[in-house]
Tab-separated table of C-alpha atoms in Angstrom:
chain	number	residue	atom	x	y	z
A	1	MET	CA	-43.423	-18.636	117.880
A	2	TYR	CA	-46.834	-19.345	119.651
A	3	ALA	CA	-49.879	-20.841	119.157
A	4	ASP	CA	-53.279	-19.158	118.992
A	5	ARG	CA	-55.435	-20.285	121.783
A	6	LYS	CA	-56.517	-23.279	119.487
A	7	GLY	CA	-53.157	-24.379	118.705
A	8	GLY	CA	-52.637	-23.755	115.126
A	9	MET	CA	-49.903	-22.021	114.329
A	10	ASP	CA	-50.713	-21.206	110.670
A	11	PHE	CA	-47.986	-19.963	108.152
A	12	LEU	CA	-45.342	-21.190	110.203
A	13	GLU	CA	-47.872	-24.392	110.493
A	14	SER	CA	-48.536	-24.421	106.861
A	15	MET	CA	-44.675	-23.748	106.013
A	16	ILE	CA	-44.247	-26.880	108.717
A	17	ALA	CA	-46.888	-29.100	106.529
A	18	LEU	CA	-44.983	-28.222	103.867
A	19	MET	CA	-41.226	-28.863	103.924
A	20	ALA	CA	-42.612	-31.674	105.819
A	21	VAL	CA	-43.938	-33.229	103.199
A	22	THR	CA	-42.304	-32.599	100.316
A	23	THR	CA	-38.684	-34.158	102.367
A	24	VAL	CA	-40.263	-37.599	102.985
A	25	LEU	CA	-41.777	-37.643	99.573
A	26	ALA	CA	-38.273	-36.630	98.448
A	27	GLY	CA	-36.596	-39.407	100.480
A	28	PHE	CA	-39.821	-41.654	98.997
A	29	LEU	CA	-38.152	-40.796	95.071
A	30	MET	CA	-34.693	-41.784	96.210
A	31	MET	CA	-35.254	-44.953	97.836
A	32	VAL	CA	-37.852	-46.062	94.902
A	33	VAL	CA	-34.703	-44.497	91.901
A	34	THR	CA	-32.471	-46.709	94.276
A	35	THR	CA	-34.707	-49.428	94.756
A	36	VAL	CA	-35.443	-50.605	91.229
A	37	PRO	CA	-33.154	-53.585	90.616
A	38	ASP	CA	-31.538	-53.918	88.326
A	39	ASP	CA	-32.888	-55.455	85.091
A	40	ARG	CA	-31.306	-53.882	82.248
A	41	ASP	CA	-31.122	-56.842	79.510
A	42	PRO	CA	-27.040	-57.601	78.819
A	43	CYS	CA	-28.110	-58.132	75.414
A	44	GLU	CA	-28.489	-54.288	74.625
A	45	ASP	CA	-25.237	-54.240	75.112
A	46	LEU	CA	-24.763	-56.097	72.350
A	47	ASP	CA	-23.220	-54.435	68.781
A	48	GLY	CA	-25.529	-56.018	65.678
A	49	PRO	CA	-23.902	-55.719	63.286
A	50	ARG	CA	-20.668	-57.482	64.212
A	51	PHE	CA	-21.958	-60.854	63.965
A	52	THR	CA	-21.295	-61.492	59.803
A	53	GLY	CA	-19.033	-63.620	58.876
A	54	ASN	CA	-18.420	-65.475	55.040
A	55	VAL	CA	-19.237	-68.459	53.010
A	56	GLU	CA	-16.130	-69.853	51.878
A	57	ASN	CA	-16.446	-73.538	49.969
A	58	GLY	CA	-19.539	-73.905	50.868
A	59	ASP	CA	-19.030	-73.035	54.560
A	60	PHE	CA	-20.230	-70.552	57.147
A	61	GLU	CA	-16.606	-68.376	58.684
A	62	PRO	CA	-17.838	-66.848	61.516
A	63	SER	CA	-15.855	-63.070	62.092
A	64	PHE	CA	-17.598	-62.648	65.672
A	65	ILE	CA	-16.219	-65.126	67.804
A	66	HIS	CA	-13.172	-62.462	69.741
A	67	TYR	CA	-15.855	-60.146	69.968
A	68	VAL	CA	-17.989	-62.628	72.256
A	69	THR	CA	-15.587	-63.733	73.842
A	70	SER	CA	-13.882	-59.781	74.674
A	71	PHE	CA	-18.096	-59.212	75.711
A	72	ILE	CA	-18.180	-62.162	77.528
A	73	ASP	CA	-15.660	-61.533	79.644
A	74	SER	CA	-16.130	-58.300	79.587
A	75	ARG	CA	-19.881	-58.644	81.720
A	76	GLY	CA	-18.481	-61.563	84.059
A	77	LEU	CA	-20.885	-64.160	81.889
A	78	LYS	CA	-20.446	-68.154	82.038
A	79	GLY	CA	-20.726	-67.393	78.576
A	80	CYS	CA	-22.666	-67.654	74.945
A	81	ILE	CA	-24.661	-69.619	72.339
A	82	ILE	CA	-25.214	-68.627	68.922
A	83	SER	CA	-27.233	-70.529	66.015
A	84	VAL	CA	-27.026	-69.591	62.519
A	85	ASP	CA	-29.675	-69.982	60.391
A	86	ILE	CA	-28.728	-68.561	56.450
A	87	PRO	CA	-32.241	-69.569	54.278
A	88	GLY	CA	-32.759	-70.710	51.786
A	89	GLY	CA	-29.503	-73.558	52.425
A	90	PHE	CA	-26.539	-70.961	50.485
A	91	ALA	CA	-24.257	-72.433	53.010
A	92	ASP	CA	-23.774	-75.198	56.225
A	93	CYS	CA	-24.089	-73.388	59.035
A	94	GLY	CA	-23.005	-76.892	60.794
A	95	ASP	CA	-23.732	-76.703	64.541
A	96	PRO	CA	-24.117	-73.477	67.075
A	97	ILE	CA	-20.923	-72.290	68.486
A	98	VAL	CA	-20.658	-72.277	71.636
A	99	ILE	CA	-18.639	-69.821	73.859
A	100	GLY	CA	-16.852	-70.135	76.859
A	101	GLU	CA	-19.367	-72.435	79.336
A	102	THR	CA	-23.327	-73.072	78.949
A	103	GLY	CA	-24.427	-71.827	81.966
A	104	THR	CA	-27.750	-70.578	82.969
A	105	PRO	CA	-29.715	-68.558	79.768
A	106	VAL	CA	-30.113	-64.855	80.978
A	107	SER	CA	-30.773	-63.352	77.443
A	108	SER	CA	-31.331	-63.745	74.144
A	109	ARG	CA	-31.506	-61.625	70.655
A	110	THR	CA	-31.629	-61.775	66.973
A	111	PHE	CA	-29.164	-59.979	64.591
A	112	THR	CA	-29.784	-59.927	60.901
A	113	SER	CA	-26.646	-59.298	58.629
A	114	ILE	CA	-26.268	-60.083	55.277
A	115	ILE	CA	-23.385	-62.267	54.057
A	116	GLN	CA	-20.732	-62.101	51.594
A	117	SER	CA	-20.304	-65.731	49.906
A	118	ASP	CA	-17.089	-66.314	48.135
A	119	ASP	CA	-19.337	-67.140	44.603
A	120	GLY	CA	-20.986	-63.945	44.556
A	121	ARG	CA	-23.346	-64.140	46.506
A	122	SER	CA	-24.827	-61.977	49.693
A	123	PHE	CA	-27.752	-63.285	52.253
A	124	PRO	CA	-28.861	-62.582	54.944
A	125	ALA	CA	-28.535	-64.165	57.657
A	126	PHE	CA	-30.181	-64.783	61.661
A	127	PHE	CA	-27.638	-65.112	64.723
A	128	GLU	CA	-29.381	-65.390	67.187
A	129	VAL	CA	-27.435	-65.467	70.408
A	130	VAL	CA	-27.780	-66.266	73.983
A	131	LEU	CA	-26.022	-65.223	76.969
A	132	CYS	CA	-24.969	-67.553	79.966
A	133	VAL	CA	-25.018	-67.428	83.930
B	1	MET	CA	-64.005	-17.476	97.555
B	2	ARG	CA	-60.527	-16.229	98.943
B	3	LEU	CA	-57.486	-17.791	99.815
B	4	ASN	CA	-56.184	-16.490	103.058
B	5	GLU	CA	-52.429	-17.950	103.443
B	6	HIS	CA	-53.463	-21.032	105.502
B	7	GLY	CA	-55.683	-22.063	102.186
B	8	PHE	CA	-52.699	-20.955	99.711
B	9	LEU	CA	-49.790	-22.673	101.682
B	10	ALA	CA	-51.653	-25.792	101.728
B	11	LEU	CA	-53.341	-25.533	98.345
B	12	ALA	CA	-49.095	-24.968	97.667
B	13	ASP	CA	-48.326	-27.699	99.450
B	14	ALA	CA	-50.882	-29.722	97.343
B	15	MET	CA	-49.363	-29.577	94.162
B	16	ILE	CA	-46.027	-29.810	95.392
B	17	PHE	CA	-46.611	-33.134	96.429
B	18	ILE	CA	-48.505	-33.759	92.742
B	19	ILE	CA	-46.090	-33.176	91.274
B	20	VAL	CA	-43.549	-35.068	93.421
B	21	ILE	CA	-45.954	-38.582	92.551
B	22	MET	CA	-45.790	-37.060	89.540
B	23	ALA	CA	-41.478	-37.392	88.766
B	24	ALA	CA	-41.846	-40.638	90.656
B	25	CYS	CA	-44.313	-41.829	88.215
B	26	ALA	CA	-42.002	-40.612	84.708
B	27	VAL	CA	-38.579	-42.210	86.453
B	28	ILE	CA	-41.249	-45.861	87.017
B	29	ALA	CA	-42.186	-45.765	83.355
B	30	SER	CA	-38.417	-45.004	82.327
B	31	TYR	CA	-37.471	-48.841	83.913
B	32	GLU	CA	-40.774	-50.531	81.962
B	33	THR	CA	-40.365	-48.818	78.676
B	34	ASP	CA	-35.828	-49.932	78.269
B	35	SER	CA	-37.679	-53.441	78.434
B	36	ALA	CA	-39.082	-52.490	74.508
B	37	PHE	CA	-35.889	-52.337	73.280
B	38	ASP	CA	-36.065	-56.135	71.200
B	39	GLU	CA	-39.049	-54.534	68.930
B	40	LYS	CA	-38.607	-56.025	65.970
B	41	ASP	CA	-38.318	-53.174	62.743
B	42	PRO	CA	-39.285	-54.154	59.268
B	43	SER	CA	-36.919	-51.579	57.497
B	44	ASP	CA	-33.574	-53.599	58.906
B	45	LEU	CA	-35.141	-57.144	56.428
B	46	MET	CA	-36.015	-54.452	53.755
B	47	THR	CA	-32.456	-53.616	54.285
B	48	ALA	CA	-31.337	-57.910	54.126
B	49	VAL	CA	-33.385	-57.782	51.304
B	50	GLU	CA	-32.546	-54.596	49.413
B	51	SER	CA	-28.541	-56.285	49.621
B	52	THR	CA	-29.295	-59.830	48.505
B	53	VAL	CA	-27.641	-60.744	45.323
B	54	LEU	CA	-27.946	-63.868	44.287
B	55	ARG	CA	-27.664	-66.237	41.337
B	56	LEU	CA	-31.364	-66.608	38.530
B	57	SER	CA	-30.788	-70.400	39.193
B	58	ASP	CA	-30.589	-70.282	42.040
B	59	LEU	CA	-34.992	-69.517	42.782
B	60	THR	CA	-35.640	-69.644	39.044
B	61	ASP	CA	-35.408	-71.978	35.855
B	62	GLY	CA	-33.494	-69.085	34.421
B	63	ASP	CA	-29.099	-68.558	34.154
B	64	ASP	CA	-26.451	-68.632	36.495
B	65	SER	CA	-25.994	-63.729	35.922
B	66	MET	CA	-27.200	-62.235	39.689
B	67	VAL	CA	-29.277	-60.801	40.377
B	68	ARG	CA	-31.064	-59.080	43.093
B	69	MET	CA	-33.265	-59.772	45.556
B	70	THR	CA	-35.974	-56.783	44.187
B	71	ASP	CA	-35.519	-58.243	40.846
B	72	LEU	CA	-36.378	-62.025	42.412
B	73	LEU	CA	-39.634	-60.089	43.660
B	74	ALA	CA	-40.645	-58.736	40.367
B	75	ILE	CA	-40.322	-61.701	39.155
B	76	TYR	CA	-42.722	-63.632	41.194
B	77	ALA	CA	-45.296	-60.995	41.587
B	78	PHE	CA	-45.338	-61.166	37.824
B	79	GLU	CA	-45.258	-64.249	37.412
B	80	GLY	CA	-45.592	-66.234	40.754
B	81	THR	CA	-42.388	-68.131	41.207
B	82	GLU	CA	-42.569	-70.853	44.173
B	83	SER	CA	-38.989	-71.103	44.668
B	84	ILE	CA	-38.941	-67.287	45.644
B	85	GLU	CA	-42.082	-67.612	47.698
B	86	ILE	CA	-40.575	-70.404	49.643
B	87	TYR	CA	-37.368	-68.181	50.017
B	88	SER	CA	-39.271	-64.958	50.620
B	89	LYS	CA	-41.073	-67.463	53.641
B	90	GLU	CA	-38.195	-68.807	55.375
B	91	LEU	CA	-36.461	-65.352	55.447
B	92	LEU	CA	-39.324	-63.136	56.983
B	93	ASP	CA	-39.961	-66.593	59.085
B	94	GLY	CA	-36.303	-66.414	60.358
B	95	TRP	CA	-36.967	-62.262	60.922
B	96	SER	CA	-39.488	-62.536	63.146
B	97	GLY	CA	-39.305	-66.386	65.431
B	98	GLY	CA	-42.211	-67.716	63.621
B	99	ARG	CA	-44.554	-63.969	63.431
B	100	GLY	CA	-47.052	-62.969	61.539
B	101	CYS	CA	-45.525	-60.836	58.997
B	102	SER	CA	-45.776	-60.766	54.701
B	103	ILE	CA	-44.234	-59.159	52.432
B	104	SER	CA	-46.659	-57.891	49.674
B	105	ILE	CA	-45.357	-56.452	46.645
B	106	ILE	CA	-45.955	-54.221	43.599
B	107	TYR	CA	-44.738	-54.716	40.351
B	108	THR	CA	-45.488	-52.816	37.494
B	109	ASN	CA	-43.870	-53.065	34.151
B	110	PRO	CA	-42.437	-50.757	31.425
B	111	ILE	CA	-45.548	-49.926	29.779
B	112	GLY	CA	-47.619	-49.125	33.222
B	113	SER	CA	-49.046	-52.910	33.864
B	114	VAL	CA	-49.008	-53.343	36.991
B	115	PHE	CA	-49.129	-57.214	39.452
B	116	GLU	CA	-49.408	-57.750	42.449
B	117	ARG	CA	-49.445	-60.289	45.191
B	118	THR	CA	-48.723	-60.613	49.332
B	119	ILE	CA	-46.355	-63.432	50.934
B	120	GLY	CA	-46.880	-64.847	53.984
B	121	SER	CA	-49.885	-63.909	56.830
B	122	GLY	CA	-50.526	-60.924	58.827
B	123	ASP	CA	-52.778	-58.857	58.804
B	124	ASP	CA	-53.902	-55.375	60.387
B	125	PRO	CA	-49.359	-54.870	60.952
B	126	ILE	CA	-48.709	-53.920	63.524
B	127	ARG	CA	-45.607	-51.885	61.697
B	128	SER	CA	-44.739	-51.814	58.181
B	129	THR	CA	-42.285	-50.092	55.644
B	130	GLU	CA	-42.563	-50.127	52.095
B	131	ARG	CA	-40.065	-48.912	49.884
B	132	THR	CA	-39.881	-48.385	45.772
B	133	PHE	CA	-36.850	-49.985	43.720
B	134	SER	CA	-36.071	-49.792	39.709
B	135	VAL	CA	-35.698	-53.352	37.873
B	136	SER	CA	-33.342	-53.776	35.223
B	137	THR	CA	-35.681	-55.215	33.259
B	138	GLY	CA	-37.074	-52.072	32.846
B	139	GLY	CA	-40.365	-51.018	35.873
B	140	THR	CA	-40.747	-50.142	39.552
B	141	VAL	CA	-41.087	-53.087	41.792
B	142	SER	CA	-42.217	-51.335	45.352
B	143	ILE	CA	-42.417	-53.421	48.691
B	144	THR	CA	-44.006	-52.898	51.607
B	145	ILE	CA	-42.993	-55.762	54.673
B	146	GLY	CA	-45.285	-55.675	57.627
B	147	LEU	CA	-45.089	-57.329	60.979
B	148	CYS	CA	-48.271	-58.291	63.205
B	149	SER	CA	-47.982	-58.594	66.970
């Protein structure tokens, strides 16, 4: 394969340029994909409907403690703080529920559930979940 | 204008370049849109309102009979009971975390008269949901929950 008088190789030169550009851009694309930090919010994996409970004698009894304990263990998190808010004052929510250790908060999310009361009422409750590392 | 093989390959080169750049942008954009997960959906609150059952005496001067929240909102639209408005505002604040949102209630009684009231604030909602429920004493109540930015 020889160059012409002007030093050009016409078709072959174009093919080589095309492959070079394609290869470099493909490499760039792979680099971008592999170096984008994994900033996925761990709260996205929480199962919202699991945050519920019931009201007995006016006190809120959570039913998610075991689930949250398993969740933070499986994700390598230090702990979790869960604040329960029941509008209307239909139950005593007490202090925020702390599971594990209260380290640095990394993520939070609010879930809505319906709480069953032992007197036949059912009403919404809001759970603010803060995950800590 | 005619392209020789040199010009044609240069054109193909440029087009492949554009396609690869577009693919890169699409990949990066998909990472960014994942963060939009936390957007609230008014239908969640609508489901909660629909499932709420209270005593009539919890929010009105009535007896201890059980009543659905949708019926209580119909009562509010009819006579503007303050305690129902306060409880509804607590629901809105608890759900939205203080963002502007509102519940609009239109109660149509059995003879066709219409009563309308709105709880909360927030003009021009970015997302809203509407549902109509039958009222236990007759008529229908149409509830719209809107979330503002």
